[in-house]
PDB file of C-alpha atoms in Angstrom:
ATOM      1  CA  UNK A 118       0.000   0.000   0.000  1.00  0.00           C
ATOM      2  CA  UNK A 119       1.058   3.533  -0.547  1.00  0.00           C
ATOM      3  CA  UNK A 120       0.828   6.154   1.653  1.00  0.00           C
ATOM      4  CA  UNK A 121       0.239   9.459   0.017  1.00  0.00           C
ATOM      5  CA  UNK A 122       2.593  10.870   2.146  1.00  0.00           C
ATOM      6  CA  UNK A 123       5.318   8.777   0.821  1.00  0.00           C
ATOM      7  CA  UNK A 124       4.373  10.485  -3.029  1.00  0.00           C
ATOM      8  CA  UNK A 125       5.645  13.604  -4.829  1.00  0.00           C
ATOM      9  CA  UNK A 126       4.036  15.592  -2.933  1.00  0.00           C
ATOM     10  CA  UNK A 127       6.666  15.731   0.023  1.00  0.00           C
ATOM     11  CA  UNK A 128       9.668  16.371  -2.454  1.00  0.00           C
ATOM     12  CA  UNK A 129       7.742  19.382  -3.944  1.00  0.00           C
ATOM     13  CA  UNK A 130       7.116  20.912  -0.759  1.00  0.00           C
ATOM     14  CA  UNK A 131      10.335  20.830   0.328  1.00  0.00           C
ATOM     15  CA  UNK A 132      11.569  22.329  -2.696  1.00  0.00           C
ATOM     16  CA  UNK A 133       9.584  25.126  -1.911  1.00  0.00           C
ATOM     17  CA  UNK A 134      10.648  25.077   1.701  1.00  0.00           C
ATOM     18  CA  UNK A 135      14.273  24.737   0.827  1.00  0.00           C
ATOM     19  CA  UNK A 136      13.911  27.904  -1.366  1.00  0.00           C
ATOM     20  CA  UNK A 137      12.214  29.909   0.869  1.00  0.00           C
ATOM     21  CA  UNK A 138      14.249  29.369   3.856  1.00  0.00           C
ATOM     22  CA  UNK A 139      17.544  30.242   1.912  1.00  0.00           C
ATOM     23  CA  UNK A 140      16.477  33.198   0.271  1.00  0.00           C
ATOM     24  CA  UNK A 141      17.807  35.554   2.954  1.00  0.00           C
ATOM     25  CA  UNK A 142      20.882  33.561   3.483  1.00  0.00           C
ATOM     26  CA  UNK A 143      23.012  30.538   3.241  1.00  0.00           C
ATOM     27  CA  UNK A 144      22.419  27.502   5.559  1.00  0.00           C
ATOM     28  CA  UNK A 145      22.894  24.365   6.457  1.00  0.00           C
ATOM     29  CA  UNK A 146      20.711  21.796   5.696  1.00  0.00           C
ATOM     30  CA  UNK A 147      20.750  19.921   8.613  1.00  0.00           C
ATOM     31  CA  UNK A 148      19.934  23.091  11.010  1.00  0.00           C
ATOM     32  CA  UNK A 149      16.959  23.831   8.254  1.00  0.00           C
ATOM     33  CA  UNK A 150      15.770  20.141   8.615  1.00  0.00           C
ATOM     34  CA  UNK A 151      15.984  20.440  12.401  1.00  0.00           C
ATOM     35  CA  UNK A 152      13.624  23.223  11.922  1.00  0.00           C
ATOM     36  CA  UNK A 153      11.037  21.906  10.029  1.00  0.00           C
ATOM     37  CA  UNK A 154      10.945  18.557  11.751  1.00  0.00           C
ATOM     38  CA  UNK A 155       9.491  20.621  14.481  1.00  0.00           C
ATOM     39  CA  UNK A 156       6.625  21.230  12.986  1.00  0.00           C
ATOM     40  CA  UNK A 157       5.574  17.465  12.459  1.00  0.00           C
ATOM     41  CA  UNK A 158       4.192  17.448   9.034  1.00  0.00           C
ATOM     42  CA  UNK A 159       3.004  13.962   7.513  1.00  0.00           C
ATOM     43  CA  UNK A 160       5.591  13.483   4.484  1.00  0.00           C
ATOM     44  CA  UNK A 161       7.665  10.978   3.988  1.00  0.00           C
ATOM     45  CA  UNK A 162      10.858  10.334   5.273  1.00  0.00           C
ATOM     46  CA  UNK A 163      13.957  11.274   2.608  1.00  0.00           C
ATOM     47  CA  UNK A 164      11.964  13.774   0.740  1.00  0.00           C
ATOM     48  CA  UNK A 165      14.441  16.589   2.167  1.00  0.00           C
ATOM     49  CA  UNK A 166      16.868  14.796   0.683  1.00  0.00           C
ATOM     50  CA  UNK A 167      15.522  14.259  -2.280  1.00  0.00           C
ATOM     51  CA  UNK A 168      14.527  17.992  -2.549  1.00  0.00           C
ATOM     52  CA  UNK A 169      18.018  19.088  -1.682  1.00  0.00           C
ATOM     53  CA  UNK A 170      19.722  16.827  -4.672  1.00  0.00           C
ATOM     54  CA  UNK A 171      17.004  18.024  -7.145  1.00  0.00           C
ATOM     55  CA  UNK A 172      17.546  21.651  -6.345  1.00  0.00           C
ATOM     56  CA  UNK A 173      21.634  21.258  -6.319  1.00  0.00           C
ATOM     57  CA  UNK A 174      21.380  18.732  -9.498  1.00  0.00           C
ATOM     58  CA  UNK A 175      19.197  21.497 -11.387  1.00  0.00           C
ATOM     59  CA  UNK A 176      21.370  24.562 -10.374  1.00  0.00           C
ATOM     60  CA  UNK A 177      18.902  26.543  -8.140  1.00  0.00           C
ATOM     61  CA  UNK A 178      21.324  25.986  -4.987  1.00  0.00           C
ATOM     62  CA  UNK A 179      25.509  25.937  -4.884  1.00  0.00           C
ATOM     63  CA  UNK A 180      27.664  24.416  -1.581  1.00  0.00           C
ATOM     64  CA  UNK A 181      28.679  27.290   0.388  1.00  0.00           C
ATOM     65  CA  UNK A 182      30.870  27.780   3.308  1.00  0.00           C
ATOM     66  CA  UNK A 183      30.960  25.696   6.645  1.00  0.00           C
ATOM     67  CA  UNK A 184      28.724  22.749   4.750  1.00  0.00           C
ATOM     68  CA  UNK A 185      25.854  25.449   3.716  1.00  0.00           C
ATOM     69  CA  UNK A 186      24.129  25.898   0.832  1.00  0.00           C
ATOM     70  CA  UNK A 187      23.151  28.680  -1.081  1.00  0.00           C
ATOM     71  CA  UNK A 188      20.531  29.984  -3.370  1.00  0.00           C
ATOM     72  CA  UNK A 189      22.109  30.801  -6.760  1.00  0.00           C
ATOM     73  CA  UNK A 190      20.161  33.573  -9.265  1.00  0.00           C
ATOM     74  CA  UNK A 191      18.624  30.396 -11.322  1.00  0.00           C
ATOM     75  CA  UNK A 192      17.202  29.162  -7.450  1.00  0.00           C
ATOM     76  CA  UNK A 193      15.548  32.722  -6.611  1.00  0.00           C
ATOM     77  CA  UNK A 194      14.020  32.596 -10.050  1.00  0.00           C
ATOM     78  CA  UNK A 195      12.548  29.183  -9.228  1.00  0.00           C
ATOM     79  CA  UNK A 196      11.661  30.174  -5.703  1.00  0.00           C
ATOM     80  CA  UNK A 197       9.434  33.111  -7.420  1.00  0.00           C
ATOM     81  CA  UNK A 198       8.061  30.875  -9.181  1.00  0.00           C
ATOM     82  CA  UNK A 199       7.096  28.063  -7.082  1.00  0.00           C
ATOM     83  CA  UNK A 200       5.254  30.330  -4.317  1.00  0.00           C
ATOM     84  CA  UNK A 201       3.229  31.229  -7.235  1.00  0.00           C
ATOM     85  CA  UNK A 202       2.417  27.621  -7.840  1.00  0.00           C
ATOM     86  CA  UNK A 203       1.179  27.006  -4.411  1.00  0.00           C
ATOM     87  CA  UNK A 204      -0.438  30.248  -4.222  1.00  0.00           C
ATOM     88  CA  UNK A 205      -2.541  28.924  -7.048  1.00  0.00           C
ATOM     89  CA  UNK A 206      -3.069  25.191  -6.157  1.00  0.00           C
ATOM     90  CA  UNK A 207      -3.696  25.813  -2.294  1.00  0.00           C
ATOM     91  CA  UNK A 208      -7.234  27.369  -2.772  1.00  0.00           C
ATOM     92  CA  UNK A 209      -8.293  24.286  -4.408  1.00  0.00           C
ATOM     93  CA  UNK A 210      -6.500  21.950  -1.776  1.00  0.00           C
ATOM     94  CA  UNK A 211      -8.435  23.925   0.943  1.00  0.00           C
ATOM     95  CA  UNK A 212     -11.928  23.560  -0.803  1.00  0.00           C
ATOM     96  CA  UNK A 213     -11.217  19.878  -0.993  1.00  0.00           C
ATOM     97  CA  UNK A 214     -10.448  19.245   2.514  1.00  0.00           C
ATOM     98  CA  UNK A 215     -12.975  21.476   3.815  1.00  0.00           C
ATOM     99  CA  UNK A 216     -15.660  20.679   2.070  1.00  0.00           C
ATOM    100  CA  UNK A 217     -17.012  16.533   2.215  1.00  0.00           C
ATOM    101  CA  UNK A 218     -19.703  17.471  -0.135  1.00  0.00           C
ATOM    102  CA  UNK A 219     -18.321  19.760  -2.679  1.00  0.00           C
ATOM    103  CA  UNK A 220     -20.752  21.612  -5.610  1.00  0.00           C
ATOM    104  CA  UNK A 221     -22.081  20.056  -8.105  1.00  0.00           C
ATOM    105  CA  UNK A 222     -20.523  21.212 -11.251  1.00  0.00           C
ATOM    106  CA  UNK A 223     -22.482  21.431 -14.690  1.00  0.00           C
ATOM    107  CA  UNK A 224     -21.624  19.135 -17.046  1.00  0.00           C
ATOM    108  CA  UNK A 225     -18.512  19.839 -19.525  1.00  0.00           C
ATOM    109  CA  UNK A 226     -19.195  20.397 -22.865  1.00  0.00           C
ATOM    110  CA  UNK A 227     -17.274  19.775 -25.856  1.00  0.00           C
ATOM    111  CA  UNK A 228     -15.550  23.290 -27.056  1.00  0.00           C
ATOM    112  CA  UNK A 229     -13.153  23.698 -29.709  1.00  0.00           C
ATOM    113  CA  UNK A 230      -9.838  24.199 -28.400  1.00  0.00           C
ATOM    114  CA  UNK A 231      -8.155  27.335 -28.649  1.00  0.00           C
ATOM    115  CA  UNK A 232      -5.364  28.546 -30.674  1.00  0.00           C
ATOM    116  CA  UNK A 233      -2.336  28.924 -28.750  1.00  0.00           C
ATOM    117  CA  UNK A 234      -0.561  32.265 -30.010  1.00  0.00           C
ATOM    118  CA  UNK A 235       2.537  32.428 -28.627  1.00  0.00           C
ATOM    119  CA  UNK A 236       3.808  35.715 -29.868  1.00  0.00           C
ATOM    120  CA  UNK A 237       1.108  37.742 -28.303  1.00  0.00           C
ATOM    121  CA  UNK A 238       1.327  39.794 -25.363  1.00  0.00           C
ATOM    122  CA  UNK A 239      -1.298  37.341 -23.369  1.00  0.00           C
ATOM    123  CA  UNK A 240       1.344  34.499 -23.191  1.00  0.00           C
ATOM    124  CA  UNK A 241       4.589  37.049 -22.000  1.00  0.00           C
ATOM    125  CA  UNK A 242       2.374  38.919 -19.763  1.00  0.00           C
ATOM    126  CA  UNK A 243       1.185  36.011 -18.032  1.00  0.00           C
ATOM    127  CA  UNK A 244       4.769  34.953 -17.223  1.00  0.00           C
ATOM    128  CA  UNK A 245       6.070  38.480 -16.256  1.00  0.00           C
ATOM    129  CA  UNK A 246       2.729  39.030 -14.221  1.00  0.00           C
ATOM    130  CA  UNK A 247       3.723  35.298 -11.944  1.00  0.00           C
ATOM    131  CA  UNK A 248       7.142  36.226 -11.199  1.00  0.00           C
ATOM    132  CA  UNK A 249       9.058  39.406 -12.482  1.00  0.00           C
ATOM    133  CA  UNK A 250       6.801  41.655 -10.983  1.00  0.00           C
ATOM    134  CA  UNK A 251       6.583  39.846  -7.603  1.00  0.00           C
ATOM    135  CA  UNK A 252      10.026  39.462  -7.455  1.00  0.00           C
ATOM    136  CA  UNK A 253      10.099  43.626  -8.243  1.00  0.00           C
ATOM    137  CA  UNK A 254       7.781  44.241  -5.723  1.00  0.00           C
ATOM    138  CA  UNK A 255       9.918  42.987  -2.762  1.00  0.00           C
ATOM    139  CA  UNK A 256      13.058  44.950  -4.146  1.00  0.00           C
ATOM    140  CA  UNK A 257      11.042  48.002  -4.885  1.00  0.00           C
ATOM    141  CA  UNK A 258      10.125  47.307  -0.927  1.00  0.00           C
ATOM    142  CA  UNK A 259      13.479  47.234   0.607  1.00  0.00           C
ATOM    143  CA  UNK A 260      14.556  49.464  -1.138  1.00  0.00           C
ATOM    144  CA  UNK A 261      11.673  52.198   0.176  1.00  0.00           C
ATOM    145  CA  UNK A 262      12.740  50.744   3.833  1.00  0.00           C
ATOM    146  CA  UNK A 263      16.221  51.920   3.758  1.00  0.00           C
ATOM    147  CA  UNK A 264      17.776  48.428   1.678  1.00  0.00           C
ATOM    148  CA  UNK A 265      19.781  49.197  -1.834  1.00  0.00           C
ATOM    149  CA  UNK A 266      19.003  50.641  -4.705  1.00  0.00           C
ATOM    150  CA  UNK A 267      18.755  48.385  -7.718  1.00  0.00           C
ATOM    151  CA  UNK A 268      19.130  48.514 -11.309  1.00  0.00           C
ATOM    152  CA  UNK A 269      16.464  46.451 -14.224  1.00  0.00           C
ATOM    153  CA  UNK A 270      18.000  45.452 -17.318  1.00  0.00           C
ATOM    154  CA  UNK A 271      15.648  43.855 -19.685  1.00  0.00           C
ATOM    155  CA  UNK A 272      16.644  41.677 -22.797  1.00  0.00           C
ATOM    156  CA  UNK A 273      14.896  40.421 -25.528  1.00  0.00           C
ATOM    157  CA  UNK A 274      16.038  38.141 -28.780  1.00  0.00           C
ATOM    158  CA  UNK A 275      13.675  38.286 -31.712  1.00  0.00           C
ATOM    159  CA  UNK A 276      14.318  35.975 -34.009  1.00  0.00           C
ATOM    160  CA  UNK A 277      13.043  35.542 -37.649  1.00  0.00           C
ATOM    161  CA  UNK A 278      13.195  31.705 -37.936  1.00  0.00           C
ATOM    162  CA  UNK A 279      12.277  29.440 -40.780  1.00  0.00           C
ATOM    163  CA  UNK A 280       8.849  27.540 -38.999  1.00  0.00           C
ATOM    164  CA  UNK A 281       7.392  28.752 -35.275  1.00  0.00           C
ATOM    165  CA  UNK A 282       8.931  25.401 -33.550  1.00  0.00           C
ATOM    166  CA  UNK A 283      12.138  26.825 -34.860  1.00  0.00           C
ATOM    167  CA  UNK A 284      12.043  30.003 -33.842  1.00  0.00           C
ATOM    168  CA  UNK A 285      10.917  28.666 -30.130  1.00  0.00           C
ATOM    169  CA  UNK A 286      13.291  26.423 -30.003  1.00  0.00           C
ATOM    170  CA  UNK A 287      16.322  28.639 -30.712  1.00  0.00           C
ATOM    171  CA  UNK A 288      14.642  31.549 -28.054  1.00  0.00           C
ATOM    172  CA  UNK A 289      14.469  28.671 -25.515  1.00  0.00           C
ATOM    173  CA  UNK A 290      17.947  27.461 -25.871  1.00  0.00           C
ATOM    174  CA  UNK A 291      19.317  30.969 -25.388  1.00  0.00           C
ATOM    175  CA  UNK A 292      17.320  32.167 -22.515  1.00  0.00           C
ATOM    176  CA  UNK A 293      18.037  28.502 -20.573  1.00  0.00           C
ATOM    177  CA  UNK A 294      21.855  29.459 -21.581  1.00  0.00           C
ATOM    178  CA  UNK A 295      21.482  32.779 -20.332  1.00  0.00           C
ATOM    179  CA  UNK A 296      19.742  32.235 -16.811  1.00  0.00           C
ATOM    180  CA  UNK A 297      21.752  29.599 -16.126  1.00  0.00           C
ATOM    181  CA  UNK A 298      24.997  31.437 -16.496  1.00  0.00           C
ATOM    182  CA  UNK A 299      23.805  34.524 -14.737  1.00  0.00           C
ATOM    183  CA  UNK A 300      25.950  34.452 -11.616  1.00  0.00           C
ATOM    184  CA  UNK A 301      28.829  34.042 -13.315  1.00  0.00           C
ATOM    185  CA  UNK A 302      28.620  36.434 -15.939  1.00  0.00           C
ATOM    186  CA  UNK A 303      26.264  38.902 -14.237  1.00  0.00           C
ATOM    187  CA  UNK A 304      27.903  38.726 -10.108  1.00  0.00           C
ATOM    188  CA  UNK A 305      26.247  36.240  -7.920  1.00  0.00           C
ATOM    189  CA  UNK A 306      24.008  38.710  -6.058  1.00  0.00           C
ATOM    190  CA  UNK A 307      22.240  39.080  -9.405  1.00  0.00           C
ATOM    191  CA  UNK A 308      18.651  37.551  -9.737  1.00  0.00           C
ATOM    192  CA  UNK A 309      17.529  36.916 -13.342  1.00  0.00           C
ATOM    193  CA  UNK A 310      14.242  35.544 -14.508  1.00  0.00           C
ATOM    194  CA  UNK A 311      12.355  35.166 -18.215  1.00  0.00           C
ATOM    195  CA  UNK A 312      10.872  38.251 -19.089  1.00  0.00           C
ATOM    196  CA  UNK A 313       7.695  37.375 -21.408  1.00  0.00           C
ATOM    197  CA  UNK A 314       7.940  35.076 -24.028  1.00  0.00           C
ATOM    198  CA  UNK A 315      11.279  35.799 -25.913  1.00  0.00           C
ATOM    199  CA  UNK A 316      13.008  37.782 -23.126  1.00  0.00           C
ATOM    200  CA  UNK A 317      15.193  37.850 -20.073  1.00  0.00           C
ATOM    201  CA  UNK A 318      15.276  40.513 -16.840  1.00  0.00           C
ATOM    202  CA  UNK A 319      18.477  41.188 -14.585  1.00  0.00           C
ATOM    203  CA  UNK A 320      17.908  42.639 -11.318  1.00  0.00           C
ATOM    204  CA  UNK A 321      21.133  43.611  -9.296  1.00  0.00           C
ATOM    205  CA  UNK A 322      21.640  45.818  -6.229  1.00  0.00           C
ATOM    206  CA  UNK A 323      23.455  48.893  -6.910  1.00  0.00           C
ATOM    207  CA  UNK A 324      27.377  48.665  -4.845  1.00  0.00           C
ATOM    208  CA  UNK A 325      29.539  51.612  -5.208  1.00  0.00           C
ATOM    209  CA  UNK A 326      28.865  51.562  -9.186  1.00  0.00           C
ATOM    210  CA  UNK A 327      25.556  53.924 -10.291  1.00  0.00           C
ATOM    211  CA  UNK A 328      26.687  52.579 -13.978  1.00  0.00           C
ATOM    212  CA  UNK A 329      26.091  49.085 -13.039  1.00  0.00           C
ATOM    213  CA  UNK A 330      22.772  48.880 -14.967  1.00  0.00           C
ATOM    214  CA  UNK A 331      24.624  50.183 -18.182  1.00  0.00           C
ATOM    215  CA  UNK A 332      27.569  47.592 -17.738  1.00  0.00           C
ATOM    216  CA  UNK A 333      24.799  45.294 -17.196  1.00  0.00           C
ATOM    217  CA  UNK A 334      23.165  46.102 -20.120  1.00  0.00           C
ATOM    218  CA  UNK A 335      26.364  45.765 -22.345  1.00  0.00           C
ATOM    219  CA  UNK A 336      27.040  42.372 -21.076  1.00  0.00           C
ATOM    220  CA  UNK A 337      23.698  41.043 -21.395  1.00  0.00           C
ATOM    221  CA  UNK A 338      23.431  42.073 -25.040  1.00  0.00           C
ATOM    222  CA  UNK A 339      26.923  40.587 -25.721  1.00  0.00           C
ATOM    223  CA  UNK A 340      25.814  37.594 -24.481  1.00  0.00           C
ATOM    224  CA  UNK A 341      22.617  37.072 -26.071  1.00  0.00           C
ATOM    225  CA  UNK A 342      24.221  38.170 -29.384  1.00  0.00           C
ATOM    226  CA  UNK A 343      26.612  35.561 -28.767  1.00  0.00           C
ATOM    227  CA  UNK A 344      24.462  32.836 -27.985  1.00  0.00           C
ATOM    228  CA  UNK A 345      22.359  33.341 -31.041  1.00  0.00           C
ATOM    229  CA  UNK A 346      25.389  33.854 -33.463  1.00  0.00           C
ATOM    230  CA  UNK A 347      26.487  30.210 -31.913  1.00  0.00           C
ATOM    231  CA  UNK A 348      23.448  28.361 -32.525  1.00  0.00           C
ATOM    232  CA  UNK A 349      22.310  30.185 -36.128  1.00  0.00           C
ATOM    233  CA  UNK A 350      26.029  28.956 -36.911  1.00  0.00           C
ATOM    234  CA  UNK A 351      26.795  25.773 -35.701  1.00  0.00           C
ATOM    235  CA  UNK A 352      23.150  23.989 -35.742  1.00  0.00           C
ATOM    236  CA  UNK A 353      21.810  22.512 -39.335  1.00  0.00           C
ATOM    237  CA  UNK A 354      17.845  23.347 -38.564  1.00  0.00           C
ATOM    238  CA  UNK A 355      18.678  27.046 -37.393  1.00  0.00           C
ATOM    239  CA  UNK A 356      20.955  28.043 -40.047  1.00  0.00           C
ATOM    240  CA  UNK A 357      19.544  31.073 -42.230  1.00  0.00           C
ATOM    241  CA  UNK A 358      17.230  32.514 -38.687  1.00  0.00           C
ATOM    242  CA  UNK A 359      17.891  36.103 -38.823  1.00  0.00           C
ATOM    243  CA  UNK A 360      17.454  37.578 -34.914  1.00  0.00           C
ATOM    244  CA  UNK A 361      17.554  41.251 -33.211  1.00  0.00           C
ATOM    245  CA  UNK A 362      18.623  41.814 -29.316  1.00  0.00           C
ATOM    246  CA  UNK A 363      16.886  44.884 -27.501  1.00  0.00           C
ATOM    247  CA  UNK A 364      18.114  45.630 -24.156  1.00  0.00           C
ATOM    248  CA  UNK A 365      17.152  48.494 -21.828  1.00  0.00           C
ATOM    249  CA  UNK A 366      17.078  49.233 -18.258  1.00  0.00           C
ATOM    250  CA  UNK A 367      16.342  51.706 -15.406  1.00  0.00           C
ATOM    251  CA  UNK A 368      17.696  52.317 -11.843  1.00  0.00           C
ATOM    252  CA  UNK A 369      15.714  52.340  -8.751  1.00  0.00           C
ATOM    253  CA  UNK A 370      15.477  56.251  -7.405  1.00  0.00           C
ATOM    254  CA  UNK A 371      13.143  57.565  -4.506  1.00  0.00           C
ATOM    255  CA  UNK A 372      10.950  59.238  -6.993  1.00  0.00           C
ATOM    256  CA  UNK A 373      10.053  55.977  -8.658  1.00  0.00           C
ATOM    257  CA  UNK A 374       7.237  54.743  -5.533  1.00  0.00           C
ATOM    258  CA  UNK A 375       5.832  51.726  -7.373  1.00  0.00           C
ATOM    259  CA  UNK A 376       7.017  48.611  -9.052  1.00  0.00           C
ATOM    260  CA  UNK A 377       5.267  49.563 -12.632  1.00  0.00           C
ATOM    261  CA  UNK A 378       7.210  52.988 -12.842  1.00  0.00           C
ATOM    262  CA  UNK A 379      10.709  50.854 -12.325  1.00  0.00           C
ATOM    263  CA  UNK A 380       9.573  48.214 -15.100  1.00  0.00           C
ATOM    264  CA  UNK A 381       7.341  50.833 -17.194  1.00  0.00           C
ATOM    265  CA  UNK A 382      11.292  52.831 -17.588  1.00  0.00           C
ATOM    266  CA  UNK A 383      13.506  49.928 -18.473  1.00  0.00           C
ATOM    267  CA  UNK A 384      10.557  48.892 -20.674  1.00  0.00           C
ATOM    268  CA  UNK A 385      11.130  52.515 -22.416  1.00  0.00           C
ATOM    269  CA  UNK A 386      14.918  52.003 -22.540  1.00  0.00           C
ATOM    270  CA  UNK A 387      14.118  48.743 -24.492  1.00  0.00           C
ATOM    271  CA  UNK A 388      11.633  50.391 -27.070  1.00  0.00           C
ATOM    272  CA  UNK A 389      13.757  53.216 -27.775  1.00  0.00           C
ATOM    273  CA  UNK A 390      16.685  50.775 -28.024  1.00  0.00           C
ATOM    274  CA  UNK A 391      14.626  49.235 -30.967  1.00  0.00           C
ATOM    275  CA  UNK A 392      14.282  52.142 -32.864  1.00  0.00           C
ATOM    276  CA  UNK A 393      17.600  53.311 -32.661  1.00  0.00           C
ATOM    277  CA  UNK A 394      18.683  50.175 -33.944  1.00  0.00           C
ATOM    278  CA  UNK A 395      16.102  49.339 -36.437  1.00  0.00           C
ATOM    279  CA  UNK A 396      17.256  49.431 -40.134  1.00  0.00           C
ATOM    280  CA  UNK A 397      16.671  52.361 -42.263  1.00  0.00           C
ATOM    281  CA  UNK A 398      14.035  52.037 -45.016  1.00  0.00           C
TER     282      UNK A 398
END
């Protein structure tokens, strides 16, 4: 027989947990297991561990000092992104558990599926909506409470690719390539996260250097254009995709009070960055 405690659903909630707990600082795992076992939860024994070998295995956390772990950029990403998850799956769990009876629900109909458009603005909305501007939020907070400034730098790689599968296929490649690289290219306290469908944001305290988001900037471009040059040169099916990198960003300053006005200005930078750069007629 198998307990449902001994499933998934253990692992994934210590993911979540392991995140969570080491987004403020490195720790070790044994002090953070201590901790939880306190609160004698019903999930299986070795899920930690299996959480902590996914999450090291996948990039999201790096050894650290005195037998610690830490979260990397790619883990506070992922950490966004899974409280989002739960946020959206608890509601559900709590209407099943407190409710023995629940609703009926009318009977589902047959509807013609809907056409996925994946270069709209619905699909890279949706994305930036679930974690870039939650994770902007709590800088845009610390910073008002006396933490550091911060500097956005947005990126996006358009590419003109022979079929759609292609072209998605050649975006995804270079955005894994890019997040997954972003502490050592970027600094390690940098965070970096998809921005909409074809895009990737940078978000990096400000240290002594009010020209970080502009040497930010630089790099990121370089290494997008890189990245795509690679691939469009050394892979048969993308050979002949023709691609464009915009990149703009935007400091945090007192006078910018809300999350939108920080993203709304690097989201300027990056439109005026297309039409300097766009081809004359």
């Amino acid at each position: 027989m198998i307990r449902p405690s001994a499933t998934g659903l253990a692992t994934a909630f210590y993911r979540l947990y392991l995140l969570d707990s080491l987004a403020s600082a490195p720790a070790r795992p044994a002090t953070l297991l201590a901790t939880i076992a306190g609160e004698r939860l019903p999930l299986a024994n070795g899920a930690f561990g299996r959480a902590l070998q996914s999450l090291l295995e996948g990039g999201y956390l790096v050894p650290a000092p005195e037998a610690a772990v830490a979260l990397t950029a790619l883990g506070a990403a992922e950490r966004v992104a899974e409280r989002e998850r739960w946020r959206a799956v608890i509601p559900t769990v709590l209407r099943l558990v407190d409710e023995p009876e629940p609703e009926r629900r009318p009977a589902a109909t047959v509807a013609e599926a809907a056409t996925v458009e994946y270069r709209t603005a619905i699909v890279a909305e949706s994305y930036l909506d679930r974690v870039l501007v939650g994770a902007l939020r709590e800088r845009v907070a610390q910073a008002r409470d006396g933490g550091r400034a911060f500097t956005l730098v947005l990126g996006v790689a358009d590419v003109d690719a022979s079929s759609e599968a292609t072209r998605r296929a050649i975006v995804h490649r270079c955005i894994r390539a890019t997040l997954g690289g972003a502490t050592t290219l970027f600094g390690g306290d940098a965070s970096a996260f998809r921005y909409g469908d074809s895009g990737v944001a940078l978000i990096a305290p400000i240290v002594g250097d009010e020209r970080r988001g502009a040497r930010i900037a630089t790099l990121l471009r370089a290494r997008l254009d890189e990245l795509l040059r690679t691939m469009t040169t050394s892979v048969r099916t993308f050979t002949g995709s023709r691609w464009r990198v915009r990149i703009g960003d935007a400091t945090w300053s007192a006078d910018l009070v809300t999350t939108g006005a920080v993203l709304r200005l690097a989201q300027d930078a990056l439109a005026r960055d297309a039409a300097e750069r766009r081809p004359a007629a």
